[in-house]
């Protein structure tokens, strides 16, 4: 029964009816307990009467670093027999991409082996595969609904995939619901700006339910079919201030029988939701309490196997306790693919049940749960992170670190850079073997994200811990950060140190790469003759080692140097060769650099249209590569070319994007340098 929300429900139904060839996004936002979830449930129930398929996942505060966890949940819940028939009609490559998140999607079907997500186009293919599978699972006689509850706790990887989908709302008939609290959204999340654009295009509606009035609280009391006096109504309204969840929880806590009798016996009025929830928890027996405690340690979304293994109770005891807890409304039961799962009816119940446990019991439960997950679950990113978290809370830090590293590696392969950084840092905080490797990995991720002071600190720590034969590579990586900051003297010094560590007998490819960076630094320091000599030397090393990526990079630097001399014909020849080699060896970073420098040479020669085409492709590749600083520089160069072509509106849009990124990179005082804004070629 939905009370006091008729207007909101009508608006939501109207938005749903607008889904046709194009998709729609519905946002339900408001404070905790305002009834966001209840409103979404009402809409889903109404749509279900017409045959709408709904996939639902709830996000959780402690899981913002579990990459793709909500999407894994909806994929798993959507695998019912009818949907499996629709999946069989999908192309193998789409199923194979989605199977990266949920391997069981591929059961009973031989799919092509998927390469690591590192080459050009892999991230887009991954996103498209997951979206095609979700679309198939939601297919039905009317538009399906993807509902993400508490979406303010979406992990960054899921956000990126959903952003990709929502940006392409035209000719994709989806209906997505986000329930969230605006104040809980991460400051840097791009979702609000996307929503502004979608609302402007008429593809998004925001519902903001208000608190109940006294008359609406009275309607809710009357709907309970119990007798309450006007005094009780005023008392309840004053205590809850019209927050629907408080009203409902208060009524659920009352003993059965007449409301007037409850008041006449001086039933104490709860002063907070915590008191209400504590009262409900206190009514369960010992076995039920142990099951609740185990469930609280799991967090949410637990199945019979996990709860039984963690609690140590028998199958019969576990099932009986779960039935009792469900009947009392403390847990709710879900069924998907003939599998039964349970969850808390409210997260505050879980938090309170967890707080009431002693440390020894918490550690015992977390140890059992980690072992159960490791033995019975496919080691996806989310599962690895869950195992790590359980081992950490169990006090077994060495085991936790191993699984955090595993989760970090998996997240990095899925382009979830923020999540990977979190996992690696978690492993480092716990202590791990070969810590220098993790510090270096963090440095690489931080460079990609444009957080240069932290990247330098990570590389320096790695160099302090690494064995001697790794110092050349790490000094080279430090030099590359200084290059990005425009600190040419420091970069030259670090490159010289790297050369000393590598020695003359080092791998030709490593020496070629180092020599090319020395050439680039010499070019920045106006040492034209030395820069050319170094680039030619590096080209010879690359040819000697038959290393196509380094040869492509050498051609890129030689083309850049030719352009600086005004020899545009030679520059274009070198840069077209660099682009061709980079495409052949699928080195995304070199593909981006070659296209950028080729566009600059084409622009100098008056071939503005060709330059714009190359820069647009470079921006597309760079967004996939995930390098914020390079993307800003590319957009700035593209803006210049668009201005030359007379496309002022498009040029201004590129400038705004570039400035936004550069401001983020230089937001900390210690990282601000004018040279960061001046990057044009590399």
XYZ file of C-alpha atoms in Angstrom:
682
model
C 0.000 0.000 0.000
C 1.397 3.397 -1.040
C 0.115 6.359 0.974
C 0.599 10.055 0.194
C 2.552 9.575 -3.021
C -0.110 9.633 -5.753
C 1.320 12.674 -7.551
C 4.853 11.298 -7.565
C 3.685 7.911 -8.851
C 1.728 9.514 -11.696
C 4.800 11.499 -12.754
C 6.960 8.373 -12.704
C 4.426 6.437 -14.764
C 4.397 9.254 -17.296
C 8.199 9.081 -17.652
C 8.048 5.312 -18.097
C 5.480 5.669 -20.881
C 7.909 7.959 -22.753
C 10.322 5.078 -23.370
C 10.178 4.225 -27.057
C 13.046 4.217 -29.463
C 15.002 6.292 -26.911
C 15.849 5.573 -23.285
C 14.850 7.412 -20.108
C 16.491 7.943 -16.716
C 14.453 8.433 -13.538
C 16.085 9.874 -10.411
C 14.383 9.531 -7.020
C 16.338 11.558 -4.512
C 15.873 12.616 -0.910
C 16.974 12.131 2.676
C 17.256 8.735 4.378
C 13.854 7.288 5.211
C 11.892 9.582 2.905
C 10.509 6.627 0.930
C 12.656 6.507 -2.202
C 12.774 2.732 -2.266
C 9.040 2.428 -1.611
C 8.257 4.742 -4.521
C 10.470 2.731 -6.862
C 8.828 -0.493 -5.661
C 5.409 0.964 -6.467
C 6.460 1.894 -9.994
C 8.076 -1.497 -10.578
C 4.948 -3.254 -9.313
C 2.741 -1.183 -11.600
C 4.974 -1.894 -14.622
C 5.071 -5.599 -13.773
C 1.323 -5.850 -14.370
C 2.073 -5.148 -18.046
C 4.883 -7.699 -18.154
C 7.880 -5.454 -17.454
C 11.086 -7.223 -16.441
C 12.963 -5.558 -13.561
C 16.587 -6.042 -12.516
C 17.473 -4.539 -9.147
C 20.635 -4.026 -7.123
C 21.254 -2.129 -3.925
C 24.558 -0.303 -3.430
C 26.279 -0.176 -0.051
C 28.463 2.337 1.754
C 31.271 -0.116 2.430
C 31.425 -1.347 -1.162
C 32.234 1.766 -3.187
C 35.536 0.132 -4.090
C 34.050 -3.215 -5.191
C 34.330 -2.808 -8.946
C 31.106 -3.583 -10.858
C 29.470 -5.246 -7.804
C 25.918 -3.876 -8.479
C 26.083 -4.834 -12.152
C 27.294 -8.324 -11.287
C 24.273 -8.614 -8.980
C 21.752 -7.629 -11.667
C 23.385 -9.935 -14.192
C 23.161 -12.819 -11.753
C 19.553 -12.090 -10.790
C 18.534 -11.771 -14.425
C 19.601 -15.275 -15.417
C 16.142 -16.835 -15.290
C 15.209 -19.524 -17.863
C 13.218 -17.125 -20.069
C 16.114 -14.671 -20.184
C 18.624 -17.421 -20.908
C 16.704 -18.157 -24.109
C 17.153 -14.529 -25.149
C 20.852 -14.663 -24.300
C 21.283 -17.569 -26.691
C 20.409 -15.177 -29.524
C 23.287 -12.831 -28.657
C 26.622 -12.849 -30.426
C 29.372 -14.871 -28.769
C 31.646 -11.865 -28.292
C 28.974 -9.968 -26.324
C 28.424 -12.908 -23.981
C 32.158 -13.413 -23.617
C 32.658 -9.783 -22.556
C 29.877 -9.977 -19.948
C 31.332 -13.267 -18.712
C 34.337 -11.288 -17.465
C 32.005 -10.068 -14.705
C 29.845 -13.181 -14.284
C 31.422 -16.372 -15.658
C 28.177 -18.348 -15.185
C 26.683 -16.448 -18.152
C 28.792 -18.683 -20.379
C 27.544 -21.972 -18.904
C 26.627 -24.460 -21.599
C 28.112 -22.397 -24.399
C 31.615 -22.430 -25.880
C 32.770 -18.833 -26.191
C 35.937 -17.390 -27.741
C 38.766 -16.765 -25.319
C 38.966 -13.091 -24.457
C 42.257 -11.221 -24.461
C 43.284 -8.935 -21.620
C 41.561 -5.529 -21.667
C 44.619 -3.583 -22.779
C 44.418 -3.009 -26.516
C 42.509 -0.303 -28.401
C 38.771 -0.771 -28.412
C 38.784 -3.354 -25.632
C 37.052 -1.125 -23.084
C 34.322 -0.142 -25.536
C 33.809 -3.778 -26.529
C 33.618 -4.710 -22.842
C 31.003 -2.015 -22.150
C 28.974 -2.912 -25.242
C 29.035 -6.598 -24.351
C 27.696 -5.960 -20.845
C 25.050 -3.539 -22.165
C 23.857 -5.989 -24.829
C 23.484 -8.708 -22.193
C 21.599 -6.378 -19.825
C 19.337 -5.301 -22.682
C 18.563 -8.932 -23.491
C 17.816 -9.724 -19.845
C 15.410 -6.757 -19.674
C 13.634 -7.563 -22.929
C 9.894 -8.140 -22.753
C 6.513 -7.015 -24.060
C 7.098 -3.567 -22.512
C 10.350 -1.776 -21.602
C 12.318 -3.432 -18.815
C 13.560 -1.547 -15.750
C 17.084 -1.424 -14.317
C 16.794 -0.131 -10.736
C 19.842 0.790 -8.643
C 18.937 1.605 -5.044
C 21.241 3.806 -2.909
C 23.064 4.698 -6.126
C 25.094 7.376 -4.319
C 27.297 4.432 -3.268
C 27.919 3.202 -6.828
C 31.533 2.196 -7.366
C 33.477 4.270 -9.898
C 33.795 1.409 -12.397
C 30.010 0.858 -12.510
C 29.537 4.617 -12.835
C 31.805 4.729 -15.887
C 29.915 1.912 -17.611
C 26.523 3.470 -16.829
C 27.765 6.869 -18.011
C 28.772 5.275 -21.304
C 25.269 3.776 -21.611
C 23.399 6.926 -20.583
C 25.404 9.122 -22.965
C 23.994 6.914 -25.732
C 20.337 7.179 -24.681
C 19.093 7.785 -28.211
C 17.887 4.680 -30.083
C 18.375 2.551 -26.946
C 14.999 1.878 -25.247
C 16.160 1.475 -21.652
C 14.522 2.673 -18.426
C 16.954 3.161 -15.542
C 16.048 4.230 -11.994
C 18.573 5.716 -9.561
C 17.530 6.160 -5.927
C 20.069 8.272 -4.081
C 20.887 10.946 -1.544
C 22.435 13.957 -3.253
C 24.531 14.850 -0.216
C 26.198 11.414 -0.330
C 27.361 11.682 -3.951
C 31.146 11.818 -4.310
C 32.333 15.393 -5.078
C 34.073 14.387 -8.312
C 31.315 12.170 -9.730
C 30.307 13.138 -13.291
C 26.718 11.906 -12.828
C 25.131 15.292 -11.897
C 26.526 17.041 -14.975
C 25.277 14.210 -17.188
C 21.830 14.492 -15.610
C 21.715 18.215 -16.428
C 22.318 17.388 -20.092
C 19.771 14.558 -20.099
C 17.114 16.766 -18.487
C 17.774 19.448 -21.067
C 17.185 16.824 -23.763
C 14.007 15.611 -22.059
C 15.481 12.187 -21.274
C 15.579 12.455 -17.480
C 13.121 13.253 -14.678
C 13.910 13.885 -11.003
C 11.406 13.014 -8.263
C 11.966 14.578 -4.832
C 9.397 13.213 -2.353
C 8.677 15.468 0.621
C 8.103 14.495 4.244
C 4.599 13.484 5.229
C 2.177 16.073 6.500
C 0.113 15.304 9.598
C -2.831 14.351 7.386
C -0.672 11.927 5.401
C 0.569 10.319 8.619
C -3.090 9.961 9.605
C -3.799 8.279 6.259
C -0.974 5.838 6.940
C -2.328 5.072 10.409
C -5.819 4.506 9.023
C -4.406 2.148 6.385
C -2.964 -0.060 9.139
C -6.547 -0.998 10.170
C -5.787 -0.289 13.815
C -7.402 2.254 16.111
C -5.384 5.307 17.195
C -6.486 8.471 18.973
C -5.806 12.009 17.685
C -3.367 12.407 20.589
C -1.383 9.416 19.378
C -1.311 10.888 15.863
C 0.139 14.162 17.146
C 2.608 12.309 19.331
C 3.758 10.135 16.450
C 3.990 13.072 14.037
C 6.034 15.105 16.510
C 8.440 12.223 17.179
C 8.980 11.268 13.529
C 8.669 14.764 12.004
C 6.838 13.139 9.132
C 9.706 10.920 7.970
C 7.930 7.882 6.462
C 10.490 5.287 7.564
C 10.297 6.490 11.174
C 6.501 6.271 11.112
C 6.487 2.756 9.665
C 9.212 1.483 11.996
C 7.350 2.894 14.996
C 4.152 1.121 14.005
C 6.024 -2.155 13.390
C 7.525 -1.945 16.886
C 4.125 -1.673 18.568
C 2.746 -4.898 20.025
C -0.240 -6.357 18.246
C -3.615 -5.210 19.476
C -5.417 -1.947 19.931
C -3.402 1.257 19.697
C -5.339 2.950 22.520
C -4.409 0.096 24.850
C -0.753 0.562 23.951
C -0.941 4.216 24.896
C -2.839 3.571 28.119
C -0.059 1.266 29.323
C 2.458 4.075 28.903
C 4.363 2.417 26.102
C 7.578 4.441 25.863
C 7.907 6.428 22.645
C 11.172 5.628 20.832
C 13.522 8.603 20.649
C 15.430 7.445 17.558
C 15.395 4.806 14.863
C 18.209 3.075 16.706
C 15.926 2.475 19.668
C 13.254 1.077 17.360
C 15.620 -1.273 15.610
C 17.236 -2.393 18.850
C 13.798 -3.310 20.174
C 13.113 -5.462 17.107
C 16.467 -7.211 17.352
C 15.947 -7.984 21.033
C 12.897 -10.112 20.225
C 14.781 -12.897 18.418
C 16.007 -16.143 19.969
C 19.617 -17.265 20.365
C 19.814 -19.241 17.124
C 18.180 -16.408 15.179
C 20.611 -13.955 16.792
C 23.596 -16.010 15.609
C 22.195 -16.085 12.084
C 21.632 -12.316 12.220
C 25.179 -11.750 13.456
C 26.582 -13.867 10.641
C 24.440 -11.983 8.150
C 25.670 -8.686 9.585
C 29.276 -9.811 9.116
C 28.544 -10.755 5.495
C 27.030 -7.336 4.898
C 24.139 -8.115 2.561
C 22.904 -10.342 -0.188
C 23.794 -13.679 1.409
C 22.689 -17.134 0.303
C 21.925 -20.223 2.339
C 25.361 -21.795 1.846
C 27.279 -18.736 3.003
C 25.082 -18.014 6.023
C 25.114 -21.668 7.111
C 28.898 -22.030 6.718
C 29.593 -18.777 8.508
C 27.239 -19.375 11.425
C 28.317 -22.974 12.031
C 24.676 -24.028 12.436
C 23.140 -27.079 10.787
C 21.102 -26.820 7.607
C 17.834 -27.323 9.495
C 18.678 -24.766 12.184
C 19.713 -22.230 9.561
C 16.576 -22.619 7.447
C 14.283 -22.458 10.497
C 16.000 -19.318 11.783
C 15.846 -17.637 8.375
C 12.133 -18.377 8.119
C 11.532 -16.850 11.561
C 13.619 -13.748 10.810
C 11.821 -13.275 7.489
C 8.441 -13.630 9.176
C 9.431 -10.958 11.716
C 10.429 -8.595 8.920
C 14.094 -8.394 9.890
C 15.184 -10.156 6.716
C 13.663 -10.288 3.256
C 13.848 -13.209 0.854
C 14.696 -12.968 -2.842
C 14.589 -15.654 -5.504
C 16.603 -15.630 -8.728
C 17.390 -18.543 -11.033
C 15.809 -20.897 -8.511
C 18.338 -19.693 -5.937
C 17.132 -18.217 -2.642
C 18.983 -15.225 -1.191
C 18.343 -13.047 1.852
C 19.044 -9.486 2.908
C 18.286 -7.128 5.777
C 15.071 -5.182 5.431
C 17.030 -2.068 6.408
C 20.765 -1.491 6.574
C 20.536 0.078 10.031
C 19.398 -3.299 11.317
C 22.589 -4.803 9.968
C 24.744 -2.066 11.489
C 23.186 -2.469 14.921
C 23.452 -6.275 14.868
C 27.134 -5.944 13.974
C 27.854 -3.366 16.665
C 26.416 -5.591 19.380
C 28.914 -8.392 18.675
C 32.181 -8.761 20.549
C 35.522 -8.592 18.729
C 36.251 -12.317 19.099
C 32.961 -13.340 17.473
C 33.382 -10.808 14.677
C 36.817 -12.198 13.830
C 35.600 -15.783 13.933
C 32.737 -15.009 11.561
C 34.903 -13.042 9.131
C 37.484 -15.859 9.033
C 34.799 -18.433 8.252
C 33.233 -16.237 5.590
C 36.541 -15.531 3.846
C 37.340 -19.237 3.681
C 33.853 -20.046 2.352
C 34.071 -17.416 -0.388
C 37.560 -18.532 -1.417
C 36.443 -22.160 -1.665
C 33.071 -21.700 -3.362
C 33.120 -18.553 -5.516
C 34.673 -17.711 -8.892
C 37.507 -15.253 -8.108
C 36.141 -12.117 -9.803
C 37.249 -8.636 -8.728
C 34.322 -8.217 -6.351
C 34.798 -11.654 -4.787
C 38.546 -11.137 -4.322
C 37.890 -7.798 -2.629
C 35.250 -9.351 -0.366
C 37.619 -12.143 0.674
C 40.328 -9.585 1.389
C 37.980 -7.460 3.499
C 36.828 -10.471 5.528
C 40.392 -11.629 6.190
C 41.335 -8.097 7.230
C 38.442 -7.892 9.688
C 39.409 -11.351 10.945
C 42.842 -10.002 11.853
C 44.594 -12.166 9.210
C 46.366 -9.320 7.457
C 48.826 -11.363 5.387
C 46.004 -13.308 3.733
C 44.016 -10.108 3.254
C 46.938 -8.467 1.459
C 47.215 -11.356 -1.023
C 43.571 -10.990 -2.022
C 43.759 -7.185 -2.187
C 46.602 -7.532 -4.699
C 44.528 -10.026 -6.687
C 41.559 -7.643 -6.668
C 43.811 -4.767 -7.758
C 45.175 -6.718 -10.711
C 41.659 -7.682 -11.790
C 40.340 -4.125 -11.424
C 43.211 -2.702 -13.471
C 42.466 -5.201 -16.258
C 38.872 -3.888 -16.296
C 39.966 -0.212 -16.494
C 38.723 0.408 -12.939
C 41.786 2.514 -12.064
C 40.437 4.126 -8.896
C 39.406 0.750 -7.536
C 42.750 -0.813 -8.433
C 44.543 2.011 -6.638
C 42.428 1.445 -3.532
C 43.117 -2.297 -3.517
C 46.872 -1.892 -3.978
C 47.053 0.695 -1.225
C 45.029 -1.558 1.050
C 47.531 -4.361 0.442
C 50.435 -2.024 1.169
C 48.840 -0.848 4.402
C 48.626 -4.457 5.576
C 52.172 -5.347 4.546
C 53.066 -7.498 1.563
C 56.017 -9.071 -0.217
C 57.523 -7.092 -3.100
C 55.946 -3.887 -1.848
C 58.017 -1.937 -4.357
C 56.034 -3.494 -7.215
C 52.765 -2.261 -5.721
C 54.181 1.229 -5.162
C 55.279 1.281 -8.812
C 51.843 0.063 -9.934
C 50.227 2.838 -7.886
C 52.562 5.319 -9.547
C 51.438 4.194 -13.003
C 47.768 4.536 -12.059
C 48.307 7.965 -10.502
C 50.107 9.195 -13.623
C 47.160 8.067 -15.724
C 44.840 9.971 -13.377
C 47.029 13.092 -13.444
C 47.858 13.064 -9.711
C 51.546 13.850 -10.130
C 52.747 14.636 -6.577
C 51.372 11.310 -5.361
C 52.775 9.518 -8.408
C 56.250 10.871 -7.638
C 55.944 9.766 -4.022
C 54.907 6.261 -5.104
C 57.776 5.897 -7.553
C 60.303 7.248 -5.045
C 59.097 4.769 -2.436
C 59.319 1.973 -4.993
C 62.885 2.993 -5.868
C 63.868 2.995 -2.196
C 62.586 -0.567 -1.760
C 63.391 -2.144 -5.130
C 66.400 -4.361 -5.913
C 69.252 -2.709 -7.787
C 68.416 -4.157 -11.200
C 65.023 -2.392 -11.140
C 66.317 1.105 -10.384
C 66.894 2.023 -14.025
C 63.241 1.480 -14.919
C 61.991 3.315 -11.829
C 64.294 6.313 -12.355
C 63.004 6.450 -15.940
C 59.401 6.495 -14.691
C 60.239 9.305 -12.266
C 61.739 11.264 -15.150
C 58.546 10.826 -17.162
C 56.510 12.417 -14.364
C 58.882 15.402 -14.304
C 58.489 15.652 -18.085
C 54.721 15.888 -17.710
C 55.192 18.663 -15.158
C 57.601 20.538 -17.434
C 60.490 20.212 -14.974
C 63.071 19.605 -17.700
C 66.247 19.868 -15.621
C 64.961 17.349 -13.083
C 63.795 15.094 -15.901
C 67.227 15.242 -17.568
C 68.929 14.415 -14.266
C 66.671 11.426 -13.620
C 67.156 10.152 -17.176
C 70.909 10.302 -16.746
C 70.617 8.362 -13.488
C 68.415 5.808 -15.215
C 71.019 5.355 -17.963
C 73.730 4.757 -15.366
C 71.612 2.105 -13.660
C 70.704 0.392 -16.932
C 74.257 0.240 -18.257
C 75.352 -0.213 -21.853
C 74.295 -3.857 -22.011
C 70.654 -3.226 -21.184
C 67.750 -4.372 -23.310
C 67.799 -2.398 -26.619
C 64.118 -1.505 -26.261
C 64.656 -0.080 -22.760
C 67.684 1.898 -23.973
C 65.764 3.134 -27.014
C 62.861 4.335 -24.864
C 65.216 6.083 -22.451
C 67.136 7.727 -25.301
C 63.903 8.974 -26.879
C 62.879 10.644 -23.639
C 66.345 12.227 -23.450
C 65.782 13.515 -26.980
C 62.418 14.969 -25.985
C 63.920 16.712 -22.940
C 66.777 18.108 -25.052
C 64.183 19.421 -27.513
C 62.345 21.183 -24.682
C 65.639 22.704 -23.524
C 66.271 24.097 -27.049
C 69.221 21.718 -27.602
C 68.245 21.043 -31.209
C 71.360 19.257 -32.443
C 71.569 16.958 -29.416
C 67.837 16.173 -29.603
C 68.143 15.053 -33.234
C 71.241 12.953 -32.554
C 69.570 11.199 -29.631
C 66.418 10.480 -31.645
C 68.459 8.981 -34.477
C 70.446 6.900 -31.977
C 67.201 5.618 -30.433
C 65.832 4.768 -33.881
C 68.927 2.688 -34.600
C 68.537 0.869 -31.258
C 64.886 0.119 -32.015
C 65.787 -1.275 -35.439
C 68.573 -3.345 -33.921
C 66.159 -4.862 -31.426
C 63.388 -5.201 -34.036
C 61.111 -3.424 -31.582
C 58.111 -2.020 -33.461
C 56.669 0.062 -30.585
C 59.988 1.830 -29.969
C 60.484 2.327 -33.702
C 57.019 3.899 -33.871
C 57.923 6.159 -30.956
C 61.237 7.108 -32.598
C 59.452 8.061 -35.825
C 57.076 10.160 -33.715
C 59.921 12.090 -32.043
C 61.753 12.571 -35.354
C 58.558 13.927 -36.884
C 58.091 16.305 -33.972
C 61.675 17.563 -34.372
C 61.216 18.027 -38.128
C 58.088 20.095 -37.487
C 59.985 22.308 -35.042
C 62.519 23.018 -37.847
C 59.702 23.944 -40.228
C 60.313 20.887 -42.441
C 56.654 19.898 -42.658
C 57.032 17.413 -45.511
C 59.604 15.366 -43.565
C 57.545 15.715 -40.387
C 54.400 14.330 -42.025
C 56.373 11.423 -43.518
C 57.810 10.438 -40.133
C 54.497 10.879 -38.308
C 52.427 8.911 -40.802
C 54.966 6.095 -40.475
C 54.710 6.357 -36.669
C 50.927 6.177 -36.805
C 51.039 3.122 -39.079
C 53.521 1.265 -36.856
C 51.617 2.172 -33.688
C 48.381 0.866 -35.194
C 50.083 -2.372 -36.215
C 51.518 -3.057 -32.761
C 48.376 -1.759 -30.990
C 50.216 0.598 -28.650
C 47.473 2.973 -27.621
C 49.782 5.583 -26.060
C 51.891 5.851 -29.228
C 48.795 5.899 -31.442
C 47.605 8.929 -29.491
C 50.954 10.750 -29.638
C 51.449 10.100 -33.371
C 47.963 11.329 -34.285
C 48.384 14.441 -32.160
C 51.744 15.408 -33.667
C 50.588 14.540 -37.190
C 47.568 16.806 -36.702
C 49.809 19.669 -35.584
C 51.970 19.263 -38.693
C 48.885 19.090 -40.917
C 47.524 22.221 -39.273
C 50.792 24.068 -39.910
C 50.482 23.074 -43.565
C 46.924 24.354 -43.876
C 45.269 20.901 -43.894
C 42.859 21.837 -41.123
C 40.194 19.229 -41.899
C 42.708 16.374 -41.797
C 44.121 17.756 -38.545
C 40.659 17.871 -36.951
C 39.981 14.271 -37.983
C 43.242 13.042 -36.451
C 42.701 14.983 -33.227
C 39.142 13.737 -32.836
C 40.397 10.169 -33.204
C 43.203 10.877 -30.716
C 40.678 12.192 -28.174
C 38.564 9.074 -28.618
C 41.578 6.812 -28.099
C 42.760 8.835 -25.123
C 39.419 8.587 -23.343
C 39.738 4.831 -23.658
C 43.362 4.968 -22.479
C 42.305 7.043 -19.494
C 45.114 9.642 -19.468
C 43.610 12.866 -18.146
C 46.533 15.207 -18.920
C 46.948 14.028 -22.494
C 43.200 14.310 -23.043
C 43.251 17.935 -21.892
C 46.137 18.754 -24.246
C 44.407 17.032 -27.160
C 41.188 18.953 -26.560
C 43.123 22.220 -26.434
C 44.810 21.430 -29.761
C 41.459 20.401 -31.236
C 39.947 23.693 -30.100
C 42.685 25.587 -31.979
C 41.985 23.647 -35.171
C 38.226 24.106 -34.864
C 38.796 27.841 -34.392
C 40.862 27.921 -37.591
C 37.986 26.130 -39.351
C 35.502 28.724 -38.081
C 33.654 26.273 -35.816
C 33.590 28.549 -32.766
C 30.873 26.774 -30.758
C 32.627 23.419 -31.026
C 35.966 25.065 -30.217
C 34.595 26.653 -27.045
C 33.200 23.300 -25.900
C 36.631 21.682 -26.283
C 38.268 24.536 -24.367
C 35.814 24.121 -21.490
C 36.523 20.387 -21.317
C 40.278 20.980 -21.391
C 40.233 23.659 -18.695
C 38.086 21.490 -16.428
C 40.558 18.599 -16.632
C 43.622 20.809 -16.184
C 42.071 22.495 -13.161
C 41.533 19.075 -11.592
C 45.146 18.057 -12.259
C 46.491 21.261 -10.722
C 43.985 21.633 -7.893
C 46.626 21.037 -5.211
C 49.073 23.880 -4.652
C 52.136 21.636 -4.798
C 51.061 20.176 -8.151
C 50.210 23.453 -9.917
C 52.676 24.379 -12.632
C 52.102 26.551 -15.681
C 53.888 23.962 -17.835
C 51.068 21.484 -17.180
C 48.704 23.828 -19.026
C 51.203 24.347 -21.863
C 51.539 20.712 -22.975
C 50.964 20.524 -26.724
C 53.153 17.755 -28.161
C 54.864 14.648 -26.806
